[in-house]
Short mmCIF file of C-alpha atoms and ligand atoms in Angstrom, two decimals:
data_model
loop_
_atom_site.label_atom_id
_atom_site.label_comp_id
_atom_site.label_asym_id
_atom_site.label_seq_id
_atom_site.Cartn_x
_atom_site.Cartn_y
_atom_site.Cartn_z
CA MET A 1 -47.02 -38.71 -20.54
CA SER A 2 -43.64 -39.78 -18.65
CA ASN A 3 -40.32 -39.78 -19.55
CA ALA A 4 -36.83 -39.82 -17.48
CA ILE A 5 -36.39 -35.89 -17.79
CA ILE A 6 -39.93 -35.45 -16.30
CA GLU A 7 -39.27 -38.05 -13.28
CA GLN A 8 -35.65 -36.10 -12.47
CA LEU A 9 -37.61 -32.75 -12.49
CA ASN A 10 -40.21 -33.77 -10.42
CA SER A 11 -38.29 -35.66 -7.81
CA ALA A 12 -35.71 -32.43 -7.66
CA VAL A 13 -38.70 -30.50 -7.02
CA ALA A 14 -40.23 -32.56 -4.44
CA ALA A 15 -36.52 -32.59 -2.64
CA ALA A 16 -36.23 -28.97 -2.83
CA GLU A 17 -39.65 -28.57 -1.02
CA GLU A 18 -38.01 -30.72 1.35
CA LYS A 19 -35.41 -28.84 1.85
CA LEU A 20 -37.48 -25.02 1.80
CA LYS A 21 -39.44 -26.54 4.46
CA ALA A 22 -36.69 -27.21 6.54
CA ALA A 23 -34.83 -24.06 6.11
CA THR A 24 -34.12 -21.48 8.74
CA SER A 25 -32.73 -18.67 6.71
CA GLU A 26 -32.45 -16.54 3.89
CA ASN A 27 -29.37 -18.18 3.20
CA ASP A 28 -30.52 -21.21 3.30
CA ILE A 29 -33.45 -20.23 0.77
CA GLU A 30 -31.01 -19.22 -1.83
CA ASN A 31 -28.74 -22.01 -1.77
CA VAL A 32 -31.75 -24.16 -2.75
CA ARG A 33 -32.41 -21.64 -5.73
CA ILE A 34 -28.93 -21.86 -6.63
CA GLU A 35 -28.95 -25.34 -6.47
CA MET A 36 -32.33 -25.62 -9.15
CA ASN A 37 -31.99 -23.06 -10.77
CA GLY A 38 -28.54 -21.00 -10.97
CA ARG A 39 -26.21 -20.88 -13.60
CA LYS A 40 -25.54 -24.73 -13.22
CA GLY A 41 -28.42 -25.25 -11.35
CA ILE A 42 -30.64 -29.10 -11.77
CA ILE A 43 -33.36 -27.42 -14.01
CA PRO A 44 -30.74 -25.66 -16.63
CA ALA A 45 -29.16 -28.62 -16.67
CA LEU A 46 -32.05 -31.10 -17.35
CA SER A 47 -33.14 -28.29 -20.20
CA LYS A 48 -30.21 -29.25 -22.00
CA GLU A 49 -31.34 -32.87 -22.48
CA MET A 50 -34.47 -31.46 -24.16
CA LYS A 51 -32.91 -31.76 -27.54
CA ASN A 52 -32.60 -35.58 -26.98
CA VAL A 53 -36.32 -36.35 -26.48
CA PRO A 54 -38.18 -37.64 -29.25
CA PRO A 55 -40.73 -35.18 -30.71
CA GLU A 56 -44.12 -36.39 -29.90
CA GLN A 57 -42.63 -35.76 -25.78
CA ARG A 58 -41.70 -32.72 -26.49
CA LYS A 59 -45.29 -31.05 -25.57
CA ASP A 60 -45.45 -32.82 -22.57
CA THR A 61 -42.03 -32.37 -21.52
CA GLY A 62 -42.23 -28.74 -21.89
CA ILE A 63 -45.08 -28.36 -19.95
CA ALA A 64 -43.38 -30.23 -17.30
CA PHE A 65 -40.29 -27.67 -16.98
CA ASN A 66 -43.10 -24.80 -16.64
CA ASP A 67 -44.66 -26.64 -14.09
CA ALA A 68 -41.57 -27.19 -12.15
CA LYS A 69 -40.40 -23.99 -12.55
CA ASN A 70 -43.56 -22.34 -10.98
CA LYS A 71 -44.11 -24.89 -8.31
CA LEU A 72 -40.34 -23.98 -7.07
CA GLN A 73 -41.00 -20.36 -7.12
CA GLU A 74 -44.67 -21.25 -5.10
CA PHE A 75 -42.44 -23.23 -2.51
CA LEU A 76 -39.37 -20.58 -2.65
CA ASP A 77 -41.73 -17.57 -1.89
CA ALA A 78 -43.30 -19.55 0.80
CA ALA A 79 -40.21 -20.33 2.62
CA VAL A 80 -39.22 -16.60 1.91
CA ASP A 81 -42.61 -15.52 3.76
CA ARG A 82 -42.64 -18.16 6.82
CA ILE A 83 -38.97 -17.00 7.56
CA ALA A 84 -39.86 -13.25 7.13
CA GLY A 85 -42.60 -13.59 9.36
CA SER A 86 -41.36 -15.42 12.21
CA SER A 87 -39.68 -13.08 13.71
CA ASP A 88 -43.07 -10.79 14.75
CA SER A 89 -45.84 -13.48 13.96
CA SER A 90 -46.80 -12.99 17.65
CA GLY A 91 -47.46 -9.13 16.82
CA GLU A 92 -44.55 -8.63 19.59
CA CYS A 93 -40.89 -6.99 18.45
CA ASP A 94 -38.16 -9.67 19.24
CA ILE A 95 -35.42 -7.53 18.62
CA ASP A 96 -33.33 -6.99 21.88
CA LEU A 97 -33.11 -3.07 22.54
CA THR A 98 -30.74 -3.46 25.33
CA LEU A 99 -28.07 -5.01 22.96
CA PRO A 100 -25.04 -2.35 21.87
CA GLY A 101 -24.92 -1.23 18.05
CA ARG A 102 -23.38 -2.97 16.16
CA LYS A 103 -19.83 -1.08 15.60
CA TRP A 104 -19.19 0.78 12.11
CA GLN A 105 -15.88 -0.62 10.66
CA SER A 106 -14.87 2.37 8.27
CA GLY A 107 -11.58 2.32 6.65
CA ARG A 108 -8.93 4.96 6.67
CA LYS A 109 -5.51 5.96 5.49
CA HIS A 110 -2.85 4.09 6.65
CA PRO A 111 -0.15 6.71 8.84
CA ILE A 112 2.57 5.90 6.35
CA SER A 113 0.49 6.77 3.73
CA THR A 114 -0.81 9.91 5.72
CA VAL A 115 2.92 10.85 6.30
CA MET A 116 4.28 10.21 2.99
CA ASP A 117 1.41 12.50 1.67
CA ASP A 118 2.03 15.08 4.21
CA CYS A 119 5.75 15.15 3.31
CA VAL A 120 4.94 15.45 -0.71
CA SER A 121 2.73 18.23 -0.20
CA ILE A 122 4.70 20.37 1.71
CA PHE A 123 7.84 19.78 -0.89
CA ARG A 124 5.27 20.41 -3.39
CA ARG A 125 4.15 24.15 -1.89
CA MET A 126 8.06 24.85 -2.28
CA GLY A 127 8.20 24.03 -6.01
CA PHE A 128 9.15 20.18 -6.21
CA ILE A 129 7.77 17.92 -8.80
CA VAL A 130 7.01 14.33 -8.13
CA VAL A 131 7.93 11.83 -10.00
CA ASP A 132 8.53 7.71 -9.39
CA GLY A 133 10.58 5.20 -10.46
CA PRO A 134 10.96 1.57 -10.35
CA GLU A 135 10.95 -0.88 -7.64
CA ILE A 136 13.16 -3.35 -9.57
CA GLU A 137 16.34 -1.71 -10.44
CA ASP A 138 19.50 -2.60 -12.26
CA VAL A 139 23.02 -2.05 -10.61
CA TYR A 140 23.57 0.36 -12.71
CA HIS A 141 21.15 3.49 -11.45
CA ASN A 142 21.04 1.64 -7.71
CA PHE A 143 24.42 2.08 -7.52
CA ASP A 144 27.04 2.44 -10.24
CA ALA A 145 25.93 6.20 -11.73
CA LEU A 146 25.45 7.06 -7.82
CA ASN A 147 29.39 6.85 -7.52
CA THR A 148 29.37 3.79 -5.19
CA PRO A 149 32.88 2.03 -5.37
CA ALA A 150 32.68 -1.44 -6.44
CA ASP A 151 33.23 -2.49 -2.89
CA HIS A 152 30.99 -0.46 -1.26
CA PRO A 153 29.58 -2.74 1.73
CA SER A 154 25.85 -2.07 0.76
CA ARG A 155 26.19 -4.01 -2.66
CA ASP A 156 26.56 -7.43 -1.09
CA PRO A 157 24.01 -10.07 -1.28
CA GLY A 158 23.62 -9.82 2.51
CA ASP A 159 22.40 -6.28 2.43
CA THR A 160 20.88 -6.19 -0.91
CA PHE A 161 18.12 -8.11 -2.60
CA TYR A 162 19.29 -9.54 -5.84
CA PHE A 163 17.66 -11.49 -8.64
CA GLY A 164 18.81 -13.96 -10.31
CA ASP A 165 19.34 -11.92 -13.55
CA GLY A 166 21.44 -9.34 -11.78
CA ARG A 167 18.63 -7.08 -10.83
CA LEU A 168 17.89 -5.79 -7.64
CA LEU A 169 15.38 -4.36 -5.41
CA ARG A 170 16.42 -0.42 -4.93
CA THR A 171 17.97 0.03 -1.45
CA GLN A 172 17.18 3.52 -1.59
CA THR A 173 15.39 6.21 -3.61
CA SER A 174 18.33 7.88 -4.58
CA PRO A 175 18.37 5.74 -8.40
CA VAL A 176 14.99 8.18 -9.07
CA GLN A 177 17.75 11.24 -9.09
CA ILE A 178 19.77 9.23 -11.89
CA ARG A 179 16.94 8.15 -14.07
CA THR A 180 15.39 12.31 -13.72
CA MET A 181 18.63 13.46 -14.80
CA GLU A 182 18.80 11.09 -17.85
CA ASN A 183 16.21 11.95 -19.25
CA ASN A 184 15.75 15.95 -18.64
CA ASP A 185 17.78 18.99 -19.02
CA PRO A 186 18.84 21.02 -15.54
CA PRO A 187 17.16 23.14 -13.47
CA ILE A 188 15.74 20.58 -12.11
CA ARG A 189 13.18 20.12 -8.74
CA ILE A 190 12.09 16.75 -7.68
CA VAL A 191 11.18 14.59 -5.22
CA ALA A 192 10.26 11.01 -5.36
CA PRO A 193 8.66 9.16 -2.68
CA GLY A 194 8.29 5.64 -2.70
CA ARG A 195 9.29 2.05 -1.14
CA THR A 196 13.08 0.92 -0.96
CA PHE A 197 14.35 -2.95 -0.03
CA ARG A 198 16.93 -3.96 2.15
CA ARG A 199 18.11 -7.76 3.59
CA ASP A 200 17.77 -6.36 7.60
CA THR A 201 16.93 -8.86 9.97
CA PRO A 202 13.64 -7.12 11.44
CA ASP A 203 13.23 -5.61 15.03
CA ALA A 204 12.00 -2.69 16.72
CA THR A 205 13.56 0.00 14.33
CA HIS A 206 14.56 -2.18 11.16
CA SER A 207 12.27 -3.94 8.36
CA MET A 208 12.91 -5.02 5.20
CA ASN A 209 10.81 -2.97 3.45
CA PHE A 210 10.47 0.64 4.37
CA HIS A 211 9.78 3.95 2.49
CA GLN A 212 11.58 6.82 2.10
CA ILE A 213 11.46 10.32 -0.32
CA GLU A 214 14.46 11.60 -1.76
CA GLY A 215 14.66 15.44 -2.96
CA LEU A 216 16.93 16.40 -5.76
CA TYR A 217 17.54 20.24 -6.71
CA ILE A 218 19.96 21.06 -9.71
CA ASP A 219 20.54 24.39 -10.68
CA ARG A 220 23.29 27.68 -10.86
CA ASN A 221 25.04 28.03 -7.87
CA VAL A 222 22.95 25.75 -5.28
CA SER A 223 24.67 25.97 -2.12
CA LEU A 224 24.74 23.98 0.96
CA GLY A 225 22.70 26.82 2.59
CA ASP A 226 19.78 26.37 0.21
CA LEU A 227 19.75 22.94 1.35
CA LYS A 228 19.13 23.79 5.06
CA SER A 229 16.90 26.36 4.35
CA ALA A 230 14.86 23.99 2.50
CA LEU A 231 15.15 21.06 5.03
CA LEU A 232 14.50 23.81 7.94
CA TYR A 233 11.08 24.99 6.29
CA PHE A 234 10.42 21.04 6.25
CA ALA A 235 11.19 20.76 9.62
CA HIS A 236 8.61 23.74 10.82
CA GLU A 237 5.60 22.56 8.36
CA MET A 238 6.05 18.94 9.60
CA PHE A 239 6.86 19.37 13.37
CA GLY A 240 6.16 22.79 14.40
CA PRO A 241 8.19 26.21 14.57
CA LYS A 242 10.02 25.24 17.68
CA VAL A 243 12.22 22.57 15.71
CA GLY A 244 15.81 23.06 14.54
CA ILE A 245 18.05 21.36 12.90
CA ARG A 246 21.32 20.96 12.57
CA MET A 247 23.73 19.11 9.90
CA ARG A 248 26.39 16.77 11.23
CA PRO A 249 29.63 15.84 8.30
CA HIS A 250 28.95 12.33 7.08
CA PHE A 251 29.94 10.37 3.82
CA PHE A 252 27.63 9.04 1.12
CA PRO A 253 29.32 8.13 -2.31
CA PHE A 254 26.74 10.54 -4.65
CA THR A 255 27.51 13.90 -2.65
CA GLU A 256 30.22 16.21 -1.88
CA PRO A 257 29.87 17.24 1.16
CA SER A 258 27.57 14.96 2.77
CA VAL A 259 25.70 15.60 5.96
CA GLU A 260 23.72 14.02 8.39
CA VAL A 261 20.80 16.05 9.19
CA ASP A 262 19.19 16.17 12.73
CA PHE A 263 15.86 17.79 13.75
CA SER A 264 15.83 18.81 17.51
CA CYS A 265 13.84 16.30 19.46
CA ILE A 266 10.24 17.06 19.26
CA MET A 267 9.14 14.97 22.68
CA CYS A 268 11.58 17.23 24.59
CA GLU A 269 12.16 20.10 22.78
CA GLY A 270 16.18 19.56 22.76
CA LYS A 271 16.29 19.10 26.33
CA GLY A 272 17.10 15.24 25.88
CA CYS A 273 15.04 12.41 26.62
CA ARG A 274 14.67 8.91 26.12
CA ILE A 275 13.46 9.22 22.41
CA CYS A 276 16.56 11.05 21.21
CA LYS A 277 18.70 9.30 23.78
CA ASN A 278 19.50 12.46 25.88
CA SER A 279 20.92 13.69 22.78
CA GLY A 280 18.44 16.25 22.72
CA TRP A 281 18.76 16.02 18.73
CA LEU A 282 17.15 13.32 15.81
CA GLU A 283 18.55 11.85 12.69
CA ILE A 284 16.32 12.41 10.05
CA ALA A 285 18.00 12.52 6.59
CA GLY A 286 21.35 11.95 4.52
CA ALA A 287 21.80 14.64 2.30
CA GLY A 288 24.38 16.93 0.86
CA MET A 289 25.79 18.43 -2.51
CA VAL A 290 25.57 16.17 -5.58
CA ASP A 291 28.93 14.86 -6.30
CA PRO A 292 30.57 15.86 -9.48
CA ASN A 293 30.99 12.32 -10.72
CA VAL A 294 27.39 11.68 -10.27
CA LEU A 295 26.26 14.79 -12.40
CA LYS A 296 29.29 13.84 -15.37
CA ASN A 297 27.31 10.22 -15.24
CA VAL A 298 24.12 11.89 -16.53
CA GLY A 299 25.49 14.27 -18.80
CA TYR A 300 25.57 17.63 -16.59
CA ASP A 301 28.82 19.53 -16.81
CA PRO A 302 30.14 19.94 -12.99
CA ASP A 303 31.40 23.35 -13.87
CA GLU A 304 27.92 25.06 -14.75
CA TRP A 305 25.71 22.95 -12.69
CA SER A 306 25.46 22.35 -8.91
CA GLY A 307 22.40 20.80 -6.72
CA TYR A 308 21.79 19.20 -3.16
CA ALA A 309 19.74 16.03 -2.38
CA TRP A 310 18.38 14.18 0.12
CA GLY A 311 17.06 11.06 1.49
CA MET A 312 14.59 10.53 4.26
CA GLY A 313 12.77 7.70 5.69
CA ILE A 314 8.82 8.36 6.10
CA GLU A 315 8.88 5.25 9.22
CA ARG A 316 11.13 7.13 11.26
CA ILE A 317 8.83 10.50 11.12
CA ALA A 318 5.57 8.81 11.15
CA MET A 319 7.09 6.95 14.41
CA LEU A 320 7.98 10.00 16.10
CA ARG A 321 4.68 11.70 14.66
CA TYR A 322 2.54 8.99 16.40
CA ARG A 323 4.86 8.11 19.14
CA ILE A 324 5.23 4.56 17.32
CA ASN A 325 8.01 2.20 19.63
CA ASP A 326 8.64 -0.38 17.23
CA ILE A 327 8.25 -0.21 13.45
CA ARG A 328 6.60 -3.52 12.83
CA PHE A 329 3.18 -2.08 14.31
CA LEU A 330 3.37 0.14 10.79
CA TYR A 331 2.89 -3.43 8.69
CA GLU A 332 1.33 -6.09 10.83
CA ASN A 333 -2.24 -4.46 9.85
CA ASP A 334 -3.54 -5.00 12.96
CA VAL A 335 -6.53 -2.97 13.15
CA ARG A 336 -6.67 -2.32 17.04
CA PHE A 337 -3.44 -0.05 15.69
CA LEU A 338 -4.89 0.91 12.37
CA GLU A 339 -8.21 1.94 14.31
CA GLN A 340 -6.07 4.48 16.20
CA PHE A 341 -5.43 6.56 13.11
N1 DAH B 401 20.24 6.90 0.05
C1 DAH B 401 20.59 7.49 1.29
C2 DAH B 401 20.04 6.25 1.93
O1 DAH B 401 19.66 5.53 1.61
C3 DAH B 401 20.14 8.75 2.02
C4 DAH B 401 20.82 9.67 1.28
C5 DAH B 401 21.57 10.52 1.52
C6 DAH B 401 19.80 10.33 -0.03
C7 DAH B 401 22.28 11.57 1.08
C8 DAH B 401 20.44 11.41 -0.92
C9 DAH B 401 21.65 12.06 -0.46
O2 DAH B 401 20.14 11.88 -1.58
O3 DAH B 401 22.27 12.92 -0.79
O4 DAH B 401 21.29 6.20 3.52
#
């Protein structure tokens, strides 16, 4: 007995047989299997039609399904055997032993992550705890609470990425200082590593998104000398015992006094070279003593508590450490660059 389903089954199996005879790769065979017997294949689709088959034809139709599946499996097996046997059916090995081996591409840590992790582990050894903060910030935490005046140029939409609702992509990791102090009582000793965003035009030393590690230490009787010794220890751990540091007066809204921290040039050891622009020094961090206004903003008594803070750029350290002369290499994900690390 025959019906439309049996006819369709038979012609599909015949077509599959032709395709399998012509198959030249395991992939070809797998495609036929999927087309016939995959989740959306011809055989499962036809078997859904079973319910429409008149009862007196069901038995024969069922047998036809079994036959079709068995035949298909036979053709599949034959095709697999044919392809597997084809390479050495002559008894000779046709692998070309003179071909160079295939290179094994293994993944590895990005230089930014390596430097970030190294920074974190140095500061952890000094007793700093790692904290996190949001990359999407509000104006209060990124600027106001950090004592940044309303007309400060860094607030300009030409410099900072704002969202329609007034929130922004944090321009620095400093807002994590505020969030930490809001939620914890002193003493505080934290580092906050993370991504930051600025509306800069990308070039060899600028990127719209980069990484910083922020540090904050709040206790009784903290001095600028404490800050200097912490950063000197960091310099030695990161770049070796020959590195010296110096502080230059500067201005940041959230510290008073504020300094910029330079490390003696790790390339020329302070003699002067192209990297340090012949000055013998490399600018590494902004830092200072936490401004009493900042302490007041988080409800700390500035007469009782004092502290230091710093922020430094991870890309800058990575570029010095690995002699990278263009920051854009760090974001392009060019394998030829990445596999050097
Ligand atoms: N937030 C500053 C920047 O992005 C860096 C900085 C300077 C952080 C002084 C600090 C600090 O914590 O005390 O340029």
